[in-house]
Amino acid sequence: MSALSQKHLTGLKNLQKSDIELIFQTADNFKDVLQRPIKKVPSLRDITIANLFFEDSTRTRMSFELAEKRLSADTINFSASGSSVKKGETLLDTVRNILAMKVDMIVMRHYSSGAANFIAQNVNVNVVNAGDGTHEHPTQGLLDGFSVREKFGDLKGLNYLIIGDIKHSRVAGSDIPLMLKMGAKVKVCGPPTLVPKFIEELGVTYEPNLRKALEWCDVANVLRIQLERMDIKFIPSLREYSLFYGVNKELLDSIPKKITIMHPGPINRGIELTSDAADSKQSIILQQVENGVAIRMAVLYLLGGRN
Ligand code: CP
């Protein structure tokens, strides 16, 4: 079995291109497995994985759980709500106590940026970041890249646009390094207050005008406004945001080429994306979700292969 060059997957910024290619090739194989009547392989039999969710999730949590079951791993699930975190237990104590039950890998979502790296530095099992604050969401970045590769055959030379709240987005934090490493060009579009000041230093361009940005791109990844991560107001109102930066079918139909529409979910329908655009033939949103299982199987399998 090949393995990743690193023990943990906490982000894509420092992941090698060869690791990304290996994950994609492994996910191709698992996608075939998931089409079979028996969708299960014994690859991680005898491995126990703890899914630690300190923040809400639908897609990522269920996708990891399903990926683990498809690989025959044993799983235990933790939610901060209803746990002893409410009684003041620290993050590290919580993790160390769960590891004392002989757990082999951790999948963790946390509201604090850097939480996954902190845990990875303090435990001796594999850590997979399932989203940490506004930092990174590496398996989302991988499934986004995999879905675009599936649609276009290659990421090299593609024009990839990210629209919306870039500043608070861990999806942008993972999509940008992945797309650039794989040879795509990346542009961001949104109100200047929601775009990090030094974004162009990452090798990304900024276009404030939505129509111009859409005319440039092959693929547009539409992001949600992350009100829960804003302690001050960055936009005057959601209604105004929607008028200037909302993507709808009428706008898409007025662009000469058929742009592929993506969204990591959850969608706030009618704000950043209307239903007629989200549910149109141009959208690959549910393919992204489907591909998430194969990508997470690949990541868990390849990290497990290091042990
Ligand atoms: N895309 C994503 O992370 O969705 P969830 O918050 O539902 O996991």
CSV table of C-alpha atoms and ligand atoms in Angstrom, one decimal:
chain,number,residue,atom,x,y,z
A,1,MET,CA,0.0,0.0,0.0
A,2,SER,CA,1.3,3.5,-0.8
A,3,ALA,CA,1.0,6.1,2.0
A,4,LEU,CA,0.9,9.8,2.4
A,5,SER,CA,4.1,11.7,3.0
A,6,GLN,CA,2.7,13.1,6.3
A,7,LYS,CA,1.2,11.5,9.4
A,8,HIS,CA,-1.7,13.9,9.7
A,9,LEU,CA,-4.0,15.8,7.3
A,10,THR,CA,-4.5,19.1,9.0
A,11,GLY,CA,-4.4,21.3,5.9
A,12,LEU,CA,-3.6,21.4,2.1
A,13,LYS,CA,-1.2,24.4,2.3
A,14,ASN,CA,1.7,22.1,3.2
A,15,LEU,CA,0.5,18.9,1.4
A,16,GLN,CA,2.6,17.8,-1.6
A,17,LYS,CA,1.1,17.7,-5.1
A,18,SER,CA,2.1,14.0,-5.3
A,19,ASP,CA,0.0,13.4,-2.1
A,20,ILE,CA,-3.0,15.1,-3.7
A,21,GLU,CA,-2.6,13.0,-6.9
A,22,LEU,CA,-2.3,9.8,-4.7
A,23,ILE,CA,-5.5,10.7,-2.9
A,24,PHE,CA,-7.3,11.3,-6.1
A,25,GLN,CA,-6.1,8.0,-7.6
A,26,THR,CA,-7.1,6.1,-4.5
A,27,ALA,CA,-10.5,7.9,-4.4
A,28,ASP,CA,-11.1,6.8,-8.1
A,29,ASN,CA,-10.7,3.2,-6.9
A,30,PHE,CA,-13.0,3.7,-3.9
A,31,LYS,CA,-15.6,5.4,-6.1
A,32,ASP,CA,-15.7,2.1,-8.1
A,33,VAL,CA,-16.1,0.2,-4.9
A,34,LEU,CA,-19.1,2.5,-4.0
A,35,GLN,CA,-20.9,1.6,-7.2
A,36,ARG,CA,-20.8,-2.2,-6.3
A,37,PRO,CA,-23.8,-4.0,-4.6
A,38,ILE,CA,-21.4,-4.7,-1.7
A,39,LYS,CA,-19.9,-1.3,-1.0
A,40,LYS,CA,-17.5,-2.4,1.8
A,41,VAL,CA,-13.8,-3.4,1.9
A,42,PRO,CA,-11.8,-4.8,4.9
A,43,SER,CA,-9.0,-2.2,4.6
A,44,LEU,CA,-9.3,-0.7,8.1
A,45,ARG,CA,-10.6,-3.7,10.0
A,46,ASP,CA,-9.3,-3.6,13.6
A,47,ILE,CA,-8.7,0.2,13.3
A,48,THR,CA,-10.8,2.4,15.7
A,49,ILE,CA,-11.6,5.9,14.6
A,50,ALA,CA,-13.0,8.7,16.9
A,51,ASN,CA,-15.1,11.4,15.2
A,52,LEU,CA,-14.8,14.4,17.5
A,53,PHE,CA,-17.2,17.2,16.5
A,54,PHE,CA,-17.0,20.4,18.6
A,55,GLU,CA,-19.0,22.2,16.0
A,56,ASP,CA,-22.2,21.3,14.0
A,57,SER,CA,-22.0,19.4,10.7
A,58,THR,CA,-24.2,17.4,8.4
A,59,ARG,CA,-22.2,16.5,5.3
A,60,THR,CA,-18.7,16.1,6.8
A,61,ARG,CA,-19.7,14.1,9.8
A,62,MET,CA,-22.0,11.7,7.9
A,63,SER,CA,-19.5,11.4,5.1
A,64,PHE,CA,-16.6,10.5,7.5
A,65,GLU,CA,-18.8,8.0,9.3
A,66,LEU,CA,-19.9,6.4,6.1
A,67,ALA,CA,-16.3,6.3,4.8
A,68,GLU,CA,-15.1,4.6,8.0
A,69,LYS,CA,-17.9,2.0,7.8
A,70,ARG,CA,-17.2,1.3,4.1
A,71,LEU,CA,-13.6,0.6,5.2
A,72,SER,CA,-14.7,-1.7,8.0
A,73,ALA,CA,-13.3,0.5,10.8
A,74,ASP,CA,-14.8,0.6,14.2
A,75,THR,CA,-16.1,4.1,15.0
A,76,ILE,CA,-17.0,6.2,18.1
A,77,ASN,CA,-18.6,9.5,17.9
A,78,PHE,CA,-18.3,12.6,20.1
A,79,SER,CA,-20.3,15.8,20.1
A,80,ALA,CA,-19.3,18.7,22.4
A,81,SER,CA,-23.0,19.3,23.2
A,82,GLY,CA,-23.9,16.8,26.0
A,83,SER,CA,-20.2,16.1,26.8
A,84,SER,CA,-18.0,17.0,29.8
A,85,VAL,CA,-16.7,20.0,27.7
A,86,LYS,CA,-19.7,21.7,29.3
A,87,LYS,CA,-18.2,21.0,32.7
A,88,GLY,CA,-14.9,22.7,31.8
A,89,GLU,CA,-12.8,19.9,30.5
A,90,THR,CA,-10.0,21.1,28.1
A,91,LEU,CA,-9.7,20.0,24.5
A,92,LEU,CA,-6.5,18.2,25.2
A,93,ASP,CA,-7.9,16.4,28.2
A,94,THR,CA,-11.0,15.4,26.2
A,95,VAL,CA,-8.8,14.0,23.4
A,96,ARG,CA,-6.4,12.2,25.7
A,97,ASN,CA,-9.2,10.5,27.6
A,98,ILE,CA,-10.8,9.3,24.4
A,99,LEU,CA,-7.4,8.0,23.2
A,100,ALA,CA,-7.0,6.1,26.5
A,101,MET,CA,-9.8,3.9,25.2
A,102,LYS,CA,-7.4,2.6,22.5
A,103,VAL,CA,-8.4,4.7,19.5
A,104,ASP,CA,-6.1,4.7,16.4
A,105,MET,CA,-7.2,7.8,14.5
A,106,ILE,CA,-9.0,11.0,15.2
A,107,VAL,CA,-11.2,13.0,12.9
A,108,MET,CA,-11.9,16.4,14.4
A,109,ARG,CA,-14.0,19.5,13.7
A,110,HIS,CA,-13.4,22.5,15.9
A,111,TYR,CA,-14.5,26.1,16.0
A,112,SER,CA,-11.0,27.3,16.7
A,113,SER,CA,-8.5,27.8,13.9
A,114,GLY,CA,-5.4,25.7,14.6
A,115,ALA,CA,-7.1,23.2,16.9
A,116,ALA,CA,-6.3,20.2,14.6
A,117,ASN,CA,-2.6,21.2,14.4
A,118,PHE,CA,-2.5,21.6,18.2
A,119,ILE,CA,-3.9,18.2,18.7
A,120,ALA,CA,-1.6,16.6,16.1
A,121,GLN,CA,1.4,18.0,17.9
A,122,ASN,CA,0.3,16.5,21.2
A,123,VAL,CA,-0.9,13.0,20.4
A,124,ASN,CA,0.7,10.0,18.7
A,125,VAL,CA,-2.2,8.9,16.5
A,126,ASN,CA,-3.2,10.2,13.0
A,127,VAL,CA,-5.3,13.4,13.1
A,128,VAL,CA,-7.6,14.4,10.2
A,129,ASN,CA,-8.9,18.0,10.3
A,130,ALA,CA,-12.7,18.0,9.5
A,131,GLY,CA,-12.7,21.9,9.5
A,132,ASP,CA,-11.0,24.2,12.1
A,133,GLY,CA,-12.5,27.7,12.5
A,134,THR,CA,-11.6,29.9,9.6
A,135,HIS,CA,-8.4,28.1,8.8
A,136,GLU,CA,-8.8,24.9,6.6
A,137,HIS,CA,-11.2,22.2,5.6
A,138,PRO,CA,-8.8,19.9,3.8
A,139,THR,CA,-11.2,17.0,2.9
A,140,GLN,CA,-13.6,19.6,1.4
A,141,GLY,CA,-10.8,21.1,-0.7
A,142,LEU,CA,-9.9,17.6,-1.9
A,143,LEU,CA,-13.5,16.6,-2.7
A,144,ASP,CA,-13.9,20.0,-4.6
A,145,GLY,CA,-10.7,19.3,-6.6
A,146,PHE,CA,-11.7,15.7,-7.2
A,147,SER,CA,-15.2,16.8,-8.4
A,148,VAL,CA,-13.7,19.4,-10.8
A,149,ARG,CA,-11.2,16.9,-12.1
A,150,GLU,CA,-14.0,14.4,-12.7
A,151,LYS,CA,-16.0,17.0,-14.7
A,152,PHE,CA,-13.1,18.4,-16.7
A,153,GLY,CA,-10.5,15.6,-16.7
A,154,ASP,CA,-7.7,17.9,-15.4
A,155,LEU,CA,-7.4,20.9,-13.2
A,156,LYS,CA,-4.5,22.3,-15.1
A,157,GLY,CA,-5.3,25.6,-16.9
A,158,LEU,CA,-8.9,25.8,-15.5
A,159,ASN,CA,-10.2,29.2,-14.3
A,160,TYR,CA,-11.6,28.6,-10.8
A,161,LEU,CA,-13.6,31.3,-9.1
A,162,ILE,CA,-14.6,31.5,-5.4
A,163,ILE,CA,-17.4,33.9,-4.7
A,164,GLY,CA,-18.5,35.3,-1.3
A,165,ASP,CA,-17.2,35.4,2.2
A,166,ILE,CA,-13.5,34.5,1.5
A,167,LYS,CA,-12.3,36.0,4.8
A,168,HIS,CA,-14.1,33.6,7.1
A,169,SER,CA,-14.0,30.6,4.8
A,170,ARG,CA,-12.0,27.5,5.7
A,171,VAL,CA,-13.2,26.0,2.3
A,172,ALA,CA,-11.4,28.9,0.5
A,173,GLY,CA,-8.4,28.2,2.8
A,174,SER,CA,-8.1,24.7,1.4
A,175,ASP,CA,-9.4,25.2,-2.1
A,176,ILE,CA,-6.9,27.9,-3.0
A,177,PRO,CA,-3.7,25.9,-2.3
A,178,LEU,CA,-5.1,22.8,-3.9
A,179,MET,CA,-6.2,24.5,-7.1
A,180,LEU,CA,-2.9,26.4,-7.4
A,181,LYS,CA,-0.8,23.3,-6.8
A,182,MET,CA,-2.8,21.4,-9.4
A,183,GLY,CA,-2.2,24.1,-12.0
A,184,ALA,CA,-5.6,26.0,-12.0
A,185,LYS,CA,-5.9,29.8,-12.0
A,186,VAL,CA,-7.8,31.1,-9.0
A,187,LYS,CA,-9.8,34.3,-8.7
A,188,VAL,CA,-12.0,35.5,-5.8
A,189,CYS,CA,-15.0,37.7,-5.9
A,190,GLY,CA,-17.0,39.4,-3.1
A,191,PRO,CA,-17.3,42.6,-1.1
A,192,PRO,CA,-13.9,44.0,-0.3
A,193,THR,CA,-14.7,43.7,3.4
A,194,LEU,CA,-15.0,39.9,3.0
A,195,VAL,CA,-11.8,39.4,1.1
A,196,PRO,CA,-8.5,39.1,3.1
A,197,LYS,CA,-6.3,42.2,2.5
A,198,PHE,CA,-3.2,40.3,1.2
A,199,ILE,CA,-5.1,37.6,-0.9
A,200,GLU,CA,-3.0,38.4,-4.0
A,201,GLU,CA,0.2,37.3,-2.2
A,202,LEU,CA,-1.2,33.8,-2.4
A,203,GLY,CA,-1.2,33.9,-6.2
A,204,VAL,CA,-4.9,34.7,-6.4
A,205,THR,CA,-6.5,37.6,-8.2
A,206,TYR,CA,-9.5,39.7,-7.0
A,207,GLU,CA,-12.4,40.9,-9.1
A,208,PRO,CA,-15.1,42.9,-7.2
A,209,ASN,CA,-17.6,42.7,-10.1
A,210,LEU,CA,-19.6,39.4,-10.2
A,211,ARG,CA,-20.5,39.5,-13.9
A,212,LYS,CA,-16.9,40.1,-14.9
A,213,ALA,CA,-15.7,37.3,-12.6
A,214,LEU,CA,-18.3,34.9,-13.9
A,215,GLU,CA,-17.3,35.7,-17.5
A,216,TRP,CA,-13.7,34.8,-16.7
A,217,CYS,CA,-14.3,31.4,-15.0
A,218,ASP,CA,-15.0,27.8,-16.0
A,219,VAL,CA,-16.1,26.8,-12.4
A,220,ALA,CA,-17.6,29.0,-9.7
A,221,ASN,CA,-17.6,27.8,-6.1
A,222,VAL,CA,-20.3,29.9,-4.3
A,223,LEU,CA,-19.8,30.3,-0.5
A,224,ARG,CA,-22.2,31.0,2.3
A,225,ILE,CA,-21.9,34.2,4.4
A,226,GLN,CA,-20.6,32.9,7.7
A,227,LEU,CA,-22.5,35.2,10.1
A,228,GLU,CA,-21.6,32.9,13.0
A,229,ARG,CA,-17.9,33.8,12.6
A,230,MET,CA,-18.5,37.6,12.4
A,231,ASP,CA,-18.3,39.6,15.6
A,232,ILE,CA,-18.8,42.8,13.7
A,233,LYS,CA,-20.8,43.6,10.6
A,234,PHE,CA,-18.9,43.1,7.3
A,235,ILE,CA,-21.8,43.8,5.0
A,236,PRO,CA,-24.7,46.3,5.4
A,237,SER,CA,-27.4,43.6,4.9
A,238,LEU,CA,-27.9,40.1,3.4
A,239,ARG,CA,-30.5,41.6,1.0
A,240,GLU,CA,-27.9,44.0,-0.4
A,241,TYR,CA,-25.2,41.3,-0.5
A,242,SER,CA,-27.7,39.1,-2.5
A,243,LEU,CA,-28.4,41.9,-5.0
A,244,PHE,CA,-24.6,42.4,-5.8
A,245,TYR,CA,-23.1,39.0,-5.2
A,246,GLY,CA,-26.0,36.5,-5.3
A,247,VAL,CA,-25.8,33.9,-8.2
A,248,ASN,CA,-29.1,33.2,-10.0
A,249,LYS,CA,-30.1,31.3,-13.2
A,250,GLU,CA,-30.9,34.5,-15.1
A,251,LEU,CA,-27.4,35.8,-14.5
A,252,LEU,CA,-25.8,32.4,-15.4
A,253,ASP,CA,-27.9,32.3,-18.6
A,254,SER,CA,-26.7,35.7,-19.6
A,255,ILE,CA,-23.0,34.5,-19.6
A,256,PRO,CA,-22.0,33.1,-23.0
A,257,LYS,CA,-20.4,29.9,-21.6
A,258,LYS,CA,-22.0,27.2,-19.3
A,259,ILE,CA,-20.2,27.7,-16.0
A,260,THR,CA,-20.1,24.8,-13.5
A,261,ILE,CA,-21.6,25.8,-10.2
A,262,MET,CA,-20.3,24.4,-6.9
A,263,HIS,CA,-21.2,25.0,-3.2
A,264,PRO,CA,-19.8,23.3,-0.1
A,265,GLY,CA,-23.1,23.5,1.7
A,266,PRO,CA,-25.1,24.3,3.7
A,267,ILE,CA,-26.7,26.6,1.1
A,268,ASN,CA,-28.6,29.7,2.3
A,269,ARG,CA,-31.0,29.5,-0.7
A,270,GLY,CA,-32.0,32.9,-2.0
A,271,ILE,CA,-29.0,34.7,-0.5
A,272,GLU,CA,-25.7,33.5,-2.1
A,273,LEU,CA,-27.4,31.1,-4.6
A,274,THR,CA,-31.0,30.8,-5.8
A,275,SER,CA,-32.7,27.5,-6.1
A,276,ASP,CA,-33.0,27.6,-9.9
A,277,ALA,CA,-29.2,27.9,-10.1
A,278,ALA,CA,-28.4,25.4,-7.2
A,279,ASP,CA,-30.7,22.8,-8.8
A,280,SER,CA,-29.8,23.5,-12.4
A,281,LYS,CA,-27.9,21.1,-14.8
A,282,GLN,CA,-24.9,23.4,-14.3
A,283,SER,CA,-24.7,22.5,-10.6
A,284,ILE,CA,-22.5,19.7,-9.3
A,285,ILE,CA,-23.3,20.3,-5.7
A,286,LEU,CA,-24.7,16.8,-5.0
A,287,GLN,CA,-21.8,15.2,-6.9
A,288,GLN,CA,-19.5,17.0,-4.5
A,289,VAL,CA,-21.3,15.4,-1.6
A,290,GLU,CA,-21.2,12.0,-3.3
A,291,ASN,CA,-17.4,12.3,-3.9
A,292,GLY,CA,-16.8,13.3,-0.3
A,293,VAL,CA,-17.2,9.6,0.8
A,294,ALA,CA,-14.6,8.3,-1.7
A,295,ILE,CA,-12.2,11.1,-0.9
A,296,ARG,CA,-12.5,10.5,2.9
A,297,MET,CA,-12.1,6.8,2.4
A,298,ALA,CA,-8.9,7.5,0.4
A,299,VAL,CA,-7.5,9.8,3.1
A,300,LEU,CA,-8.3,7.4,6.0
A,301,TYR,CA,-6.9,4.4,4.1
A,302,LEU,CA,-3.7,6.2,3.1
A,303,LEU,CA,-3.1,7.6,6.6
A,304,GLY,CA,-3.8,4.1,8.0
A,305,GLY,CA,-1.3,2.7,5.6
A,306,ARG,CA,1.5,4.6,7.4
A,307,ASN,CA,0.9,2.7,10.6
B,1,CP,N1,-19.4,21.3,3.7
B,1,CP,C1,-19.4,21.1,5.0
B,1,CP,O1,-18.5,21.2,5.8
B,1,CP,O2,-20.7,20.9,5.5
B,1,CP,P1,-21.1,20.5,7.0
B,1,CP,O3,-20.8,21.8,7.8
B,1,CP,O4,-22.6,20.2,6.9
B,1,CP,O5,-20.2,19.4,7.4
